[in-house]
Amino acid sequence: KAGVTQTPRYLIKTRGQQVTLSCSPISGHRSVSWYQQTPGQGLQFLFEYFSETQRNKGNFPGRFSGRQFSNSRSEMNVSTLELGDSALYLCASSQDRPDTQYFGPGTRLTVL
Amino acid sequence: AQSVTQLGSHVSVSEGALVLLRCNYSSSVPPYLFWYVQYPNQGLQLLLKYTTGATLVKGINGFEAEFKKSETSFHLTKPSAHMSDAAEYFCAVSLGANDYKLSFGAGTTVTVRA
């Protein structure tokens, strides 16, 4: 099976812009989670989607949002970008709780 | 709530030597525990996991970990380090079906000396 894919792999944006990241889970996986990885804060949970519904949400401001489509693909959006949003954004998929989460390669976002 | 503490942000070992990475957790319910590895510019790869049952868990690439409830620990070991083991390692905990999100430790970077 193909693994989790994320597009794009690299992004450069400027402050105030918005960005959309995409994640395609492993075939058959219905749960998609998003994590932010930064040198200062480490790996932090953003949110989880299952069957197009957000099931869990981390402690991030409302500028961070996501959605899931009927084919389980997911997108996350960050509006009004700040310098501190520069990070590696990782997507993970699983069949359902509490199955193992499998991670994609990530999208490296740089905000200038 | 759950949390993870990884002791030592950097570990340096000689090729062929024992690798020992320490992880302690706190959890209000029986935890699910994981070790992931991250190579530069890549995502996280699962090494092994503990959910229930046998407390000694074997994973990929010769790694294993032991769940010790009394010590709230889940240390990762490999008897003989290989140059390819140089990477960053993360311990993570979840509450299983009750709260699915992974809470990660700060990570331990392993360097392997020839």
CSV table of C-alpha atoms in Angstrom, one decimal:
chain,number,residue,atom,x,y,z
A,1,LYS,CA,0.0,0.0,0.0
A,2,ALA,CA,1.1,3.5,-0.6
A,3,GLY,CA,1.9,5.5,2.5
A,4,VAL,CA,0.6,8.8,3.7
A,5,THR,CA,1.3,11.5,1.2
A,6,GLN,CA,1.4,15.2,1.8
A,7,THR,CA,1.5,18.1,-0.6
A,8,PRO,CA,3.3,20.3,-1.1
A,9,ARG,CA,6.5,19.3,0.6
A,10,TYR,CA,7.8,22.8,1.0
A,11,LEU,CA,6.1,26.2,1.1
A,12,ILE,CA,7.2,29.7,1.6
A,13,LYS,CA,4.7,32.3,2.6
A,14,THR,CA,4.7,35.8,4.0
A,15,ARG,CA,3.1,37.1,7.1
A,16,GLY,CA,-0.6,37.7,6.8
A,17,GLN,CA,-1.1,35.2,4.0
A,18,GLN,CA,-3.1,32.0,4.3
A,19,VAL,CA,-2.0,28.5,3.4
A,20,THR,CA,-3.7,25.2,2.7
A,21,LEU,CA,-1.9,21.9,3.2
A,22,SER,CA,-3.1,18.6,1.8
A,23,CYS,CA,-2.9,15.0,3.1
A,24,SER,CA,-3.9,11.7,1.5
A,25,PRO,CA,-4.2,8.9,4.0
A,26,ILE,CA,-3.3,5.3,3.5
A,27,SER,CA,-6.0,3.5,1.5
A,28,GLY,CA,-8.7,2.3,3.9
A,29,HIS,CA,-7.7,4.6,6.7
A,30,ARG,CA,-10.6,6.8,7.8
A,31,SER,CA,-8.9,8.8,10.6
A,32,VAL,CA,-6.5,11.7,9.9
A,33,SER,CA,-4.6,13.6,12.5
A,34,TRP,CA,-2.4,16.7,12.1
A,35,TYR,CA,0.6,17.7,14.1
A,36,GLN,CA,2.9,20.7,14.2
A,37,GLN,CA,6.6,20.2,14.8
A,38,THR,CA,8.8,23.1,15.8
A,39,PRO,CA,12.3,23.2,17.5
A,40,GLY,CA,10.9,25.1,20.4
A,41,GLN,CA,7.6,23.4,21.1
A,42,GLY,CA,8.3,20.0,19.7
A,43,LEU,CA,5.4,17.9,18.3
A,44,GLN,CA,2.0,19.2,19.1
A,45,PHE,CA,-1.4,17.8,18.2
A,46,LEU,CA,-3.6,20.0,16.1
A,47,PHE,CA,-6.7,18.1,15.3
A,48,GLU,CA,-8.2,14.7,14.2
A,49,TYR,CA,-10.8,14.0,11.7
A,50,PHE,CA,-12.9,10.8,11.2
A,51,SER,CA,-15.6,10.4,8.6
A,52,GLU,CA,-15.5,14.1,7.7
A,53,THR,CA,-16.1,15.1,11.4
A,54,GLN,CA,-13.6,16.7,13.7
A,55,ARG,CA,-13.3,14.4,16.7
A,56,ASN,CA,-10.5,16.0,18.7
A,57,LYS,CA,-8.8,19.4,18.7
A,58,GLY,CA,-5.6,20.6,20.3
A,59,ASN,CA,-4.8,23.9,21.8
A,60,PHE,CA,-4.3,26.1,18.8
A,61,PRO,CA,-5.9,29.3,17.8
A,62,GLY,CA,-8.9,29.5,15.5
A,63,ARG,CA,-6.6,30.5,12.6
A,64,PHE,CA,-5.8,26.8,12.3
A,65,SER,CA,-8.6,24.8,10.8
A,66,GLY,CA,-9.1,21.6,8.8
A,67,ARG,CA,-11.5,19.5,7.0
A,68,GLN,CA,-11.9,16.0,5.7
A,69,PHE,CA,-13.5,14.9,2.5
A,70,SER,CA,-15.6,11.8,1.8
A,71,ASN,CA,-12.6,10.0,0.4
A,72,SER,CA,-10.8,10.6,3.7
A,73,ARG,CA,-8.3,13.1,2.2
A,74,SER,CA,-7.8,16.0,4.5
A,75,GLU,CA,-6.7,19.6,4.3
A,76,MET,CA,-5.6,22.0,6.9
A,77,ASN,CA,-5.7,25.7,6.6
A,78,VAL,CA,-3.8,28.4,8.4
A,79,SER,CA,-5.1,32.0,8.0
A,80,THR,CA,-3.3,35.2,8.7
A,81,LEU,CA,0.1,33.6,9.0
A,82,GLU,CA,2.6,34.6,11.7
A,83,LEU,CA,6.3,34.0,11.8
A,84,GLY,CA,5.7,31.5,14.6
A,85,ASP,CA,3.7,29.3,12.3
A,86,SER,CA,6.9,28.2,10.5
A,87,ALA,CA,7.1,24.5,11.2
A,88,LEU,CA,6.9,21.0,9.8
A,89,TYR,CA,3.3,20.0,9.6
A,90,LEU,CA,2.8,16.3,9.8
A,91,CYS,CA,-0.3,14.3,8.9
A,92,ALA,CA,-1.0,10.8,10.2
A,93,SER,CA,-3.6,8.3,9.3
A,94,SER,CA,-5.1,5.2,10.9
A,95,GLN,CA,-8.0,2.9,10.4
A,96,ASP,CA,-9.7,4.1,13.6
A,97,ARG,CA,-8.9,4.5,17.3
A,98,PRO,CA,-6.8,3.3,18.9
A,99,ASP,CA,-4.9,1.9,15.9
A,100,THR,CA,-1.4,3.0,15.2
A,101,GLN,CA,-1.0,6.3,13.4
A,102,TYR,CA,1.2,6.3,10.3
A,103,PHE,CA,2.9,9.5,9.4
A,104,GLY,CA,3.5,11.3,6.1
A,105,PRO,CA,6.8,13.1,5.2
A,106,GLY,CA,5.4,16.4,6.3
A,107,THR,CA,5.1,19.9,4.7
A,108,ARG,CA,7.8,22.3,5.7
A,109,LEU,CA,6.2,25.8,6.0
A,110,THR,CA,8.4,28.8,6.2
A,111,VAL,CA,6.7,32.2,7.0
A,112,LEU,CA,8.8,35.3,6.1
B,1,ALA,CA,-4.1,14.2,30.8
B,2,GLN,CA,-1.0,12.5,29.8
B,3,SER,CA,2.7,13.5,29.3
B,4,VAL,CA,6.0,12.1,28.4
B,5,THR,CA,9.5,12.9,29.6
B,6,GLN,CA,12.5,11.7,27.6
B,7,LEU,CA,15.8,11.8,29.6
B,8,GLY,CA,18.6,13.2,27.6
B,9,SER,CA,18.2,15.2,24.5
B,10,HIS,CA,21.4,13.8,22.9
B,11,VAL,CA,22.9,10.4,23.2
B,12,SER,CA,26.2,9.4,21.6
B,13,VAL,CA,27.2,5.7,21.2
B,14,SER,CA,29.9,3.8,19.5
B,15,GLU,CA,29.0,1.5,16.7
B,16,GLY,CA,28.3,-2.0,18.2
B,17,ALA,CA,27.5,-0.6,21.7
B,18,LEU,CA,24.2,-0.7,23.5
B,19,VAL,CA,21.6,2.0,22.7
B,20,LEU,CA,19.4,3.0,25.7
B,21,LEU,CA,16.9,5.7,25.4
B,22,ARG,CA,14.8,6.6,28.4
B,23,CYS,CA,11.1,7.5,28.5
B,24,ASN,CA,8.9,8.1,31.5
B,25,TYR,CA,5.2,8.8,31.2
B,26,SER,CA,2.3,10.0,33.2
B,27,SER,CA,-1.2,8.9,32.4
B,28,SER,CA,-4.6,8.9,34.3
B,29,VAL,CA,-5.6,5.6,32.6
B,30,PRO,CA,-3.6,2.6,31.2
B,31,PRO,CA,-1.6,4.2,28.4
B,32,TYR,CA,-0.8,3.2,24.9
B,33,LEU,CA,2.9,3.8,24.4
B,34,PHE,CA,4.9,4.3,21.2
B,35,TRP,CA,8.4,4.9,20.0
B,36,TYR,CA,8.9,6.7,16.6
B,37,VAL,CA,12.1,7.5,14.8
B,38,GLN,CA,12.6,10.5,12.5
B,39,TYR,CA,15.4,10.8,10.0
B,40,PRO,CA,16.4,14.2,8.6
B,41,ASN,CA,13.7,15.8,6.4
B,42,GLN,CA,11.4,12.9,6.9
B,43,GLY,CA,8.2,12.1,8.8
B,44,LEU,CA,7.9,9.8,11.8
B,45,GLN,CA,8.3,6.0,11.4
B,46,LEU,CA,6.9,3.7,14.0
B,47,LEU,CA,9.5,1.5,15.8
B,48,LEU,CA,7.2,-0.3,18.2
B,49,LYS,CA,4.1,0.1,20.4
B,50,TYR,CA,2.7,-1.2,23.6
B,51,THR,CA,-1.1,-1.4,24.0
B,52,THR,CA,-1.9,-4.4,26.2
B,53,GLY,CA,-0.4,-7.8,26.9
B,54,ALA,CA,3.2,-8.7,26.9
B,55,THR,CA,5.3,-5.9,28.5
B,56,LEU,CA,8.4,-6.6,26.4
B,57,VAL,CA,7.8,-5.3,22.9
B,58,LYS,CA,9.9,-6.0,19.9
B,59,GLY,CA,10.0,-3.6,17.1
B,60,ILE,CA,11.8,-3.1,13.8
B,61,ASN,CA,15.5,-2.8,13.2
B,62,GLY,CA,16.4,-4.7,16.3
B,63,PHE,CA,14.8,-2.3,18.8
B,64,GLU,CA,12.8,-3.4,21.8
B,65,ALA,CA,11.1,-1.7,24.8
B,66,GLU,CA,9.7,-2.8,28.1
B,67,PHE,CA,6.6,-1.4,29.7
B,68,LYS,CA,7.1,-1.1,33.5
B,69,LYS,CA,4.0,0.1,35.1
B,70,SER,CA,5.5,0.5,38.6
B,71,GLU,CA,8.2,2.7,37.2
B,72,THR,CA,5.9,4.5,34.6
B,73,SER,CA,8.7,3.8,32.1
B,74,PHE,CA,9.0,2.6,28.5
B,75,HIS,CA,12.7,2.6,27.8
B,76,LEU,CA,14.0,1.8,24.3
B,77,THR,CA,17.0,-0.4,23.7
B,78,LYS,CA,19.0,-2.0,21.0
B,79,PRO,CA,21.9,-4.3,21.8
B,80,SER,CA,24.3,-3.2,19.1
B,81,ALA,CA,24.2,0.2,17.4
B,82,HIS,CA,24.6,0.6,13.7
B,83,MET,CA,25.5,3.8,11.8
B,84,SER,CA,22.1,3.8,10.3
B,85,ASP,CA,20.5,4.2,13.8
B,86,ALA,CA,21.6,7.9,13.8
B,87,ALA,CA,18.3,9.8,14.0
B,88,GLU,CA,15.9,11.5,16.4
B,89,TYR,CA,13.7,9.2,18.5
B,90,PHE,CA,10.4,10.2,20.1
B,91,CYS,CA,8.4,8.5,22.8
B,92,ALA,CA,4.7,9.1,22.7
B,93,VAL,CA,1.7,8.2,24.8
B,94,SER,CA,-2.0,8.2,24.1
B,95,LEU,CA,-5.0,7.2,26.2
B,96,GLY,CA,-6.1,4.8,23.5
B,97,ALA,CA,-9.7,4.8,22.5
B,98,ASN,CA,-10.5,7.4,25.2
B,99,ASP,CA,-8.3,10.1,23.8
B,100,TYR,CA,-6.6,9.3,20.6
B,101,LYS,CA,-4.1,12.1,20.2
B,102,LEU,CA,-0.4,11.4,20.7
B,103,SER,CA,1.5,13.3,23.3
B,104,PHE,CA,5.2,13.3,22.4
B,105,GLY,CA,8.3,13.7,24.4
B,106,ALA,CA,10.9,16.3,23.4
B,107,GLY,CA,12.9,13.7,21.5
B,108,THR,CA,16.4,12.2,21.8
B,109,THR,CA,19.0,12.6,19.1
B,110,VAL,CA,21.3,9.6,18.6
B,111,THR,CA,24.7,9.9,17.1
B,112,VAL,CA,26.7,6.8,16.3
B,113,ARG,CA,30.5,7.0,16.4
B,114,ALA,CA,32.5,4.7,14.1
